[in-house]
Amino acid sequence: MFRTLRTLAGGVLATIVLGSSLAGLASSRAGAATLDSEETVLQHVVNAFRASKGLPTLAVSDTLTFSAKWMAQDMAVYNYFSHTSLDGRTSTQRMADAGYPAASTWTGETLAAGHTAARAVFDGWVNSPGHYAALVDPNYRAIGLGRAYNAGSSYATYWVANFGGVVDAATASSFDLGYHARFGVQTADPVLAPGQTTMLVVALLNTGYRGWYLGNPGQQVNIGTASPLDTPRPDLAVGWMNLSRPATTTTPYVGPGQDGWFRFTIKAPATPGTYRLAVRGVIDGTTWLEDTGVVWTITVR
């Protein structure tokens, strides 16, 4: 399923194009926005295609990305497929609310649903006249991308691309993606012998209006190393998701007002001393959650 919409300063210049389902169709802050792996693939494919046509490539816009991610998640969570979100906003309004200067430049939005791979989304857009026109529009200079997954929805995976005519410098400082957290509880600071292992546990309260879904792109909350962010910790990691992601939630869903629990193992370094480990909630490819001050001081004797 594919749709596209193109506007200038709030006026519709092209009608919404409804594309038929393609083969393989199956019956969703802190700092700048980030693209997940498949969103990044889609950005690269779109830019390679535009470059092959002699068109300017598209810079990733934080504001357009926040807008696109919000819309993808809204469609996945509430099971609909439309350029108008359930709160009644058009794509141009959502971009403007995210901080993009949508009222003074070209904007456009393309949607896709039912495809898990970025290449399949791109192929569907290229083979649809309305979407092809958006991909080769010479007025566009910026792009924002978002995807979300909900197994209980009609199409499971939802994709949004937001296009804009200017590359904006500002990040989306006030646009609320709906993901927030507050400190709950954590285990005490451990005292270990060299090479000894122990389990650490922390709970974060979901204070946003979006649920945390284990296994859903753009909706799974992990804890990542902090201070500074994304620092690999090979000195401590044992069985982590990767060297900067100790764990994800222990339950498949954490709703608003519920505690999300995270547990992981550390191994004491061979050299005695004091080691500091700070962590923070993160939805990879979407946003970091608030810094709730989760820090352990690990003493190795």
Coordinates of C-alpha atoms in Angstrom, one line a residue:
M1 CA 0.0 0.0 0.0
F2 CA 1.4 3.4 -1.0
R3 CA 0.3 7.0 -0.9
T4 CA 1.8 10.4 -1.7
L5 CA 1.0 14.0 -1.2
R6 CA 2.7 17.2 -2.4
T7 CA 2.1 20.7 -1.2
L8 CA 3.4 24.3 -1.3
A9 CA 2.8 26.6 1.6
G10 CA -0.2 24.5 2.7
G11 CA -1.9 24.3 -0.6
V12 CA -2.5 20.8 -2.2
L13 CA -0.9 20.7 -5.6
A14 CA -1.4 17.0 -6.3
T15 CA -4.1 14.7 -5.3
I16 CA -3.5 11.7 -3.1
V17 CA -2.5 8.7 -5.1
L18 CA -3.6 5.3 -3.9
G19 CA -1.4 2.5 -5.2
S20 CA -2.4 -1.1 -5.3
S21 CA -0.8 -3.7 -3.1
L22 CA 2.5 -5.2 -4.5
A23 CA 3.6 -8.7 -4.3
G24 CA 4.8 -9.6 -0.8
L25 CA 2.3 -7.4 1.0
A26 CA 1.7 -8.6 4.5
S27 CA -2.2 -8.8 5.7
S28 CA 5.0 3.2 14.1
R29 CA 14.8 12.8 22.7
A30 CA 17.7 14.0 23.3
G31 CA 19.8 15.5 20.6
A32 CA 19.3 15.1 16.9
A33 CA 17.0 12.6 15.3
T34 CA 18.6 9.3 14.2
L35 CA 17.7 6.9 11.4
D36 CA 17.6 3.1 12.2
S37 CA 19.4 0.7 9.8
E38 CA 16.5 0.2 7.3
E39 CA 15.6 3.9 7.3
T40 CA 19.3 4.6 6.5
V41 CA 19.2 2.1 3.7
L42 CA 16.1 3.9 2.3
Q43 CA 17.8 7.3 2.5
H44 CA 20.8 6.0 0.7
V45 CA 18.8 4.3 -2.1
V46 CA 16.7 7.5 -2.6
N47 CA 19.8 9.7 -2.8
A48 CA 21.5 7.3 -5.2
F49 CA 18.5 7.3 -7.4
R50 CA 18.3 11.1 -7.4
A51 CA 22.0 11.4 -8.1
S52 CA 21.6 9.1 -11.1
K53 CA 18.9 11.5 -12.5
G54 CA 21.2 14.5 -12.0
L55 CA 19.1 15.8 -9.1
P56 CA 20.4 17.2 -5.7
T57 CA 20.6 14.6 -3.0
L58 CA 18.5 15.1 0.2
A59 CA 20.0 16.0 3.6
V60 CA 18.5 14.3 6.6
S61 CA 16.4 16.9 8.5
D62 CA 15.9 16.4 12.3
T63 CA 12.5 18.1 12.2
L64 CA 11.2 16.1 9.2
T65 CA 12.5 12.9 10.8
F66 CA 10.7 13.5 14.0
S67 CA 7.6 14.3 12.1
A68 CA 7.9 11.1 10.0
K69 CA 8.7 8.9 12.9
W70 CA 5.7 10.2 14.9
M71 CA 3.3 9.5 12.0
A72 CA 4.7 6.0 11.3
Q73 CA 4.2 5.1 15.0
D74 CA 0.7 6.7 15.1
M75 CA -0.4 4.6 12.1
A76 CA 1.1 1.4 13.6
V77 CA -0.3 1.8 17.1
Y78 CA -3.8 3.0 16.0
N79 CA -4.0 0.8 12.9
Y80 CA -4.8 3.2 10.0
F81 CA -3.2 4.4 6.8
S82 CA -3.7 8.0 5.8
H83 CA -2.0 11.3 5.3
T84 CA -4.2 12.8 7.9
S85 CA -3.3 11.7 11.5
L86 CA -6.1 10.7 13.9
D87 CA -5.7 14.1 15.7
G88 CA -6.8 15.8 12.4
R89 CA -3.4 17.2 11.3
T90 CA -2.2 17.2 7.7
S91 CA 1.4 16.3 6.8
T92 CA 2.2 20.0 6.5
Q93 CA 0.8 20.7 9.9
R94 CA 2.8 17.9 11.5
M95 CA 6.0 19.1 9.8
A96 CA 5.4 22.6 11.0
D97 CA 4.7 21.4 14.6
A98 CA 8.0 19.5 14.5
G99 CA 9.7 22.8 13.8
Y100 CA 10.2 22.6 10.0
P101 CA 9.4 25.8 8.0
A102 CA 6.6 24.0 6.1
A103 CA 4.6 27.1 5.5
S104 CA 7.3 28.7 3.4
T105 CA 8.6 26.0 1.2
W106 CA 7.8 22.8 -0.8
T107 CA 6.7 19.8 1.3
G108 CA 5.7 16.3 0.4
E109 CA 4.9 13.0 2.1
T110 CA 5.0 9.5 0.8
L111 CA 3.7 6.5 2.7
A112 CA 4.1 2.7 2.5
A113 CA 2.8 -0.2 4.5
G114 CA 3.2 -3.9 4.6
H115 CA 6.9 -4.1 3.7
T116 CA 9.7 -5.0 6.1
A117 CA 12.7 -4.0 3.8
A118 CA 13.6 -0.6 2.6
R119 CA 14.4 -1.8 -0.9
A120 CA 10.8 -3.1 -1.3
V121 CA 9.4 0.3 -0.2
F122 CA 11.6 2.1 -2.7
D123 CA 10.7 -0.3 -5.5
G124 CA 7.0 0.3 -4.8
W125 CA 7.5 4.1 -4.9
V126 CA 9.5 4.0 -8.1
N127 CA 6.8 1.9 -9.9
S128 CA 4.0 4.3 -8.8
P129 CA 3.7 7.5 -10.9
G130 CA 2.7 9.7 -8.0
H131 CA 5.5 8.4 -5.8
Y132 CA 8.0 8.5 -8.7
A133 CA 7.1 12.2 -9.1
A134 CA 8.0 12.9 -5.5
L135 CA 11.3 11.0 -5.7
V136 CA 12.4 13.1 -8.8
D137 CA 11.0 16.4 -7.6
P138 CA 13.8 19.0 -8.1
N139 CA 12.3 21.3 -5.4
Y140 CA 13.2 19.0 -2.5
R141 CA 16.4 19.4 -0.6
A142 CA 15.7 17.6 2.7
I143 CA 14.1 14.3 3.9
G144 CA 12.9 12.7 7.1
L145 CA 12.2 9.0 7.4
G146 CA 10.3 6.9 9.9
R147 CA 9.1 3.3 10.2
A148 CA 7.2 1.5 12.9
Y149 CA 5.9 -2.0 13.5
N150 CA 2.8 -3.4 15.2
A151 CA 2.1 -7.1 14.6
G152 CA -1.5 -6.6 15.5
S153 CA -2.2 -4.0 12.9
S154 CA -3.5 -4.5 9.3
Y155 CA -0.1 -4.0 7.6
A156 CA 2.4 -4.6 10.5
T157 CA 5.1 -2.2 9.2
Y158 CA 4.4 1.4 8.3
W159 CA 6.8 3.8 6.5
V160 CA 6.7 7.6 6.2
A161 CA 9.0 9.9 4.1
N162 CA 8.7 13.6 4.6
F163 CA 10.2 15.9 2.0
G164 CA 11.1 19.6 2.2
G165 CA 12.4 22.3 0.0
V166 CA 15.0 23.7 2.5
V167 CA 17.6 22.2 4.7
D168 CA 16.7 23.5 8.2
A169 CA 19.4 23.9 10.8
A170 CA 17.3 23.5 14.0
T171 CA 16.5 20.3 15.7
A172 CA 12.9 19.5 16.8
S173 CA 13.3 21.0 20.2
S174 CA 9.6 20.9 21.2
F175 CA 8.0 18.1 19.1
D176 CA 6.9 15.4 21.5
L177 CA 7.3 11.9 20.1
G178 CA 5.4 10.5 23.1
Y179 CA 8.4 8.6 24.7
H180 CA 9.5 9.6 28.2
A181 CA 10.9 7.9 31.3
R182 CA 11.4 8.6 35.0
F183 CA 13.7 6.8 37.4
G184 CA 12.2 3.9 39.3
V185 CA 14.7 1.9 41.2
Q186 CA 18.1 0.3 40.8
T187 CA 20.3 -2.3 42.5
A188 CA 23.1 -1.1 44.9
D189 CA 26.6 -0.3 43.9
P190 CA 28.5 -3.7 43.7
V191 CA 31.8 -4.6 45.3
L192 CA 33.5 -7.4 43.3
A193 CA 36.7 -9.4 43.1
P194 CA 38.6 -9.2 39.8
G195 CA 36.7 -11.4 37.2
Q196 CA 33.6 -11.8 39.4
T197 CA 30.2 -11.3 37.7
T198 CA 27.0 -9.9 39.1
M199 CA 23.6 -8.9 37.8
L200 CA 22.5 -5.2 37.8
V201 CA 18.8 -4.3 37.6
V202 CA 17.1 -0.9 36.9
A203 CA 13.4 0.0 36.5
L204 CA 12.3 3.0 34.4
L205 CA 8.7 4.4 34.7
N206 CA 7.1 5.0 31.3
T207 CA 5.8 8.6 31.7
G208 CA 5.0 9.1 28.0
Y209 CA 1.8 8.4 26.1
R210 CA 3.4 5.7 23.8
G211 CA 3.9 2.1 24.8
W212 CA 7.2 0.4 24.7
Y213 CA 7.1 -2.7 22.4
L214 CA 9.8 -5.3 22.5
G215 CA 10.8 -6.3 19.0
N216 CA 9.1 -3.4 17.2
P217 CA 11.4 -1.1 15.2
G218 CA 11.3 2.4 16.6
Q219 CA 9.3 1.4 19.7
Q220 CA 11.6 -0.9 21.6
V221 CA 13.3 0.7 24.6
N222 CA 16.8 -0.4 25.5
I223 CA 19.2 1.0 28.0
G224 CA 22.4 2.4 26.5
T225 CA 25.7 3.6 28.0
A226 CA 25.7 7.2 28.9
S227 CA 28.0 10.0 30.0
P228 CA 29.1 10.1 27.3
L229 CA 26.4 8.4 25.2
D230 CA 27.1 5.2 23.3
T231 CA 30.5 4.5 24.9
P232 CA 31.5 0.8 24.4
R233 CA 32.2 -0.9 27.6
P234 CA 34.2 -4.1 26.8
D235 CA 35.7 -3.9 30.3
L236 CA 32.3 -4.7 31.9
A237 CA 30.1 -6.3 29.2
V238 CA 29.0 -9.9 29.6
G239 CA 26.1 -11.1 27.3
W240 CA 25.0 -7.6 26.5
M241 CA 23.0 -6.8 23.3
N242 CA 26.2 -5.1 22.2
L243 CA 29.1 -3.2 24.0
S244 CA 27.0 -0.1 24.4
R245 CA 23.5 -1.7 25.0
P246 CA 23.3 -3.7 28.2
A247 CA 19.7 -4.8 27.9
T248 CA 16.2 -4.3 26.7
T249 CA 12.9 -4.7 28.7
T250 CA 12.2 -8.0 30.4
T251 CA 8.5 -7.9 29.2
P252 CA 7.1 -7.6 25.7
Y253 CA 5.1 -4.5 26.5
V254 CA 5.4 -1.6 28.9
G255 CA 2.4 0.7 28.8
P256 CA 2.1 4.3 30.0
G257 CA 2.3 4.4 33.8
Q258 CA 4.0 1.0 34.0
D259 CA 7.6 0.2 35.0
G260 CA 10.0 -1.2 32.5
W261 CA 12.6 -3.5 34.0
F262 CA 16.1 -4.1 32.6
R263 CA 18.6 -6.6 33.9
F264 CA 22.1 -7.4 32.7
T265 CA 25.4 -8.9 33.9
I266 CA 28.7 -7.2 34.4
K267 CA 32.1 -8.8 34.9
A268 CA 34.6 -7.0 37.1
P269 CA 37.8 -5.9 35.3
A270 CA 41.1 -7.7 36.2
T271 CA 42.6 -4.5 37.6
P272 CA 41.4 -3.4 41.0
G273 CA 39.9 0.1 41.2
T274 CA 36.7 2.0 40.9
Y275 CA 34.7 2.0 37.7
R276 CA 31.7 4.0 36.8
L277 CA 28.8 2.8 34.6
A278 CA 26.0 5.3 33.6
V279 CA 23.0 4.1 31.5
R280 CA 20.0 5.8 29.9
G281 CA 16.9 4.7 28.1
V282 CA 17.0 4.8 24.3
I283 CA 14.8 3.8 21.4
D284 CA 17.4 3.2 18.7
G285 CA 16.7 5.0 15.6
T286 CA 14.1 7.2 17.3
T287 CA 15.3 9.1 20.4
W288 CA 17.1 8.9 23.7
L289 CA 14.9 9.1 26.8
E290 CA 15.5 11.5 29.6
D291 CA 18.7 11.2 31.6
T292 CA 17.3 9.8 34.9
G293 CA 20.6 9.6 36.7
V294 CA 21.1 5.9 36.6
V295 CA 24.8 5.3 37.6
W296 CA 26.7 2.5 39.3
T297 CA 30.0 2.8 41.0
I298 CA 31.7 -0.6 40.7
T299 CA 34.5 -1.3 43.2
V300 CA 36.9 -4.0 42.3
R301 CA 39.1 -5.2 45.2

